[in-house]
Amino acid sequence: MNKTVLVLALVLVAGCSGGGTKSTGSVSTTGEPGAQAATVDMRDDLTFHPSEVDAKVGTVTLAVKNTGNVPHDLEFSDPSLGKTSTVDGMTSQDLKVTFTKAGTFAFVCTFHSGMSGEVVVS
Ligand SMILES: [Cu+2]
């Protein structure tokens, strides 16, 4: 019994370390499943705001907006989902992504190690 609790605690600790996504909150998409929209800001603190977008199965247009001066991009770990080109400071790009199934789909900025987020599709 005590051993089980200890193992669970270690798993939880391990899950929180290891350079995962730094959470900056979540937002839900707006619109119908076939035409959802959400905005993700990229800031000079090298994080996505929010780091989590909650979406439905369907198509999402992400407004990928650089609100700072440091260039960023947004690239899904699954290449079939797509990526932006470099988003320079104070500019924005729309990235249209179709999710055909539920799941968690990670994205990163390829310029900044640890700058990451995810779309949680249900
Ligand atoms: Cu970046």
Short mmCIF file of C-alpha atoms and ligand atoms in Angstrom, two decimals:
data_model
loop_
_atom_site.label_atom_id
_atom_site.label_comp_id
_atom_site.label_asym_id
_atom_site.label_seq_id
_atom_site.Cartn_x
_atom_site.Cartn_y
_atom_site.Cartn_z
CA MET A 1 0.00 0.00 0.00
CA ASN A 2 2.61 2.52 1.06
CA LYS A 3 4.85 1.36 -1.75
CA THR A 4 2.10 2.01 -4.29
CA VAL A 5 1.60 5.53 -2.99
CA LEU A 6 5.33 6.19 -3.23
CA VAL A 7 5.49 4.96 -6.81
CA LEU A 8 2.53 7.14 -7.78
CA ALA A 9 4.15 10.16 -6.17
CA LEU A 10 7.37 9.56 -8.12
CA VAL A 11 5.46 9.26 -11.38
CA LEU A 12 3.71 12.54 -10.68
CA VAL A 13 6.96 14.32 -9.89
CA ALA A 14 8.59 12.91 -13.02
CA GLY A 15 5.63 14.02 -15.09
CA CYS A 16 5.99 17.59 -13.92
CA SER A 17 9.72 17.93 -14.55
CA GLY A 18 11.61 17.13 -17.71
CA GLY A 19 11.09 20.31 -19.67
CA GLY A 20 7.51 19.77 -20.73
CA THR A 21 5.13 22.47 -21.82
CA LYS A 22 5.19 25.50 -19.57
CA SER A 23 1.51 26.12 -19.01
CA THR A 24 0.23 29.59 -19.75
CA GLY A 25 -3.42 28.62 -19.60
CA SER A 26 -5.91 27.35 -22.10
CA VAL A 27 -8.53 28.69 -24.47
CA SER A 28 -11.41 27.00 -26.26
CA THR A 29 -11.98 27.55 -29.94
CA THR A 30 -15.03 29.48 -31.06
CA GLY A 31 -17.29 28.62 -33.98
CA GLU A 32 -18.75 25.49 -35.49
CA PRO A 33 -16.62 22.31 -35.66
CA GLY A 34 -15.93 22.86 -39.35
CA ALA A 35 -14.87 26.49 -38.88
CA GLN A 36 -13.32 26.96 -35.46
CA ALA A 37 -11.01 29.80 -34.56
CA ALA A 38 -8.53 30.56 -31.80
CA THR A 39 -5.65 32.95 -31.28
CA VAL A 40 -2.26 31.95 -29.95
CA ASP A 41 0.14 34.73 -28.99
CA MET A 42 3.88 34.32 -29.12
CA ARG A 43 5.73 36.62 -26.78
CA ASP A 44 9.24 37.77 -26.04
CA ASP A 45 9.24 35.57 -22.92
CA LEU A 46 9.52 32.64 -25.35
CA THR A 47 6.18 31.08 -24.53
CA PHE A 48 2.91 30.53 -26.33
CA HIS A 49 -0.10 32.22 -24.74
CA PRO A 50 -2.15 30.17 -24.19
CA SER A 51 -0.13 26.97 -24.25
CA GLU A 52 -3.27 24.88 -24.68
CA VAL A 53 -6.07 25.21 -27.22
CA ASP A 54 -9.14 23.06 -26.65
CA ALA A 55 -10.85 22.16 -29.92
CA LYS A 56 -13.41 19.81 -31.42
CA VAL A 57 -12.72 17.33 -34.20
CA GLY A 58 -12.85 19.44 -37.35
CA THR A 59 -11.02 22.42 -38.77
CA VAL A 60 -9.38 25.15 -36.72
CA THR A 61 -7.90 28.38 -37.99
CA LEU A 62 -5.19 29.40 -35.55
CA ALA A 63 -4.31 33.07 -35.63
CA VAL A 64 -0.63 32.81 -34.73
CA LYS A 65 0.26 36.25 -33.52
CA ASN A 66 3.68 37.52 -32.52
CA THR A 67 3.07 40.27 -29.99
CA GLY A 68 6.75 40.90 -29.33
CA ASN A 69 9.88 41.54 -31.35
CA VAL A 70 11.59 38.13 -31.30
CA PRO A 71 10.77 36.02 -34.39
CA HIS A 72 8.98 32.70 -33.75
CA ASP A 73 7.15 30.01 -35.64
CA LEU A 74 4.59 27.33 -34.84
CA GLU A 75 5.12 23.81 -36.08
CA PHE A 76 3.07 20.73 -35.19
CA SER A 77 5.01 17.65 -34.14
CA ASP A 78 2.87 15.73 -36.61
CA PRO A 79 4.09 17.21 -39.92
CA SER A 80 0.78 16.47 -41.63
CA LEU A 81 -0.86 19.11 -39.43
CA GLY A 82 1.31 21.87 -40.81
CA LYS A 83 3.33 24.85 -39.69
CA THR A 84 3.70 28.56 -40.14
CA SER A 85 6.71 30.15 -41.73
CA THR A 86 8.71 32.54 -39.56
CA VAL A 87 6.39 34.98 -37.82
CA ASP A 88 8.30 38.22 -37.39
CA GLY A 89 7.69 40.58 -34.52
CA MET A 90 4.32 42.34 -34.50
CA THR A 91 2.95 40.21 -37.35
CA SER A 92 0.42 37.40 -37.51
CA GLN A 93 -0.21 34.34 -39.67
CA ASP A 94 -3.29 32.16 -39.98
CA LEU A 95 -2.65 28.43 -39.81
CA LYS A 96 -5.59 26.26 -40.84
CA VAL A 97 -5.45 22.80 -39.31
CA THR A 98 -7.84 19.87 -39.72
CA PHE A 99 -8.07 17.39 -36.87
CA THR A 100 -9.70 14.15 -37.97
CA LYS A 101 -9.62 12.50 -34.54
CA ALA A 102 -9.55 13.29 -30.85
CA GLY A 103 -6.21 13.48 -29.09
CA THR A 104 -3.48 15.81 -27.91
CA PHE A 105 -1.43 17.38 -30.68
CA ALA A 106 1.79 19.07 -29.68
CA PHE A 107 3.33 22.08 -31.36
CA VAL A 108 6.62 23.86 -30.88
CA CYS A 109 8.52 26.94 -31.91
CA THR A 110 11.52 25.61 -33.80
CA PHE A 111 13.64 28.60 -32.76
CA HIS A 112 13.30 28.23 -29.01
CA SER A 113 13.87 24.97 -27.16
CA GLY A 114 11.08 24.41 -24.64
CA MET A 115 8.69 26.82 -26.34
CA SER A 116 5.77 24.49 -26.87
CA GLY A 117 2.04 24.02 -26.60
CA GLU A 118 -0.72 21.66 -27.57
CA VAL A 119 -4.13 21.42 -29.13
CA VAL A 120 -6.41 19.10 -27.19
CA VAL A 121 -9.08 17.77 -29.54
CA SER A 122 -12.22 16.12 -28.22
CU CU B 1 9.93 31.09 -30.35
#
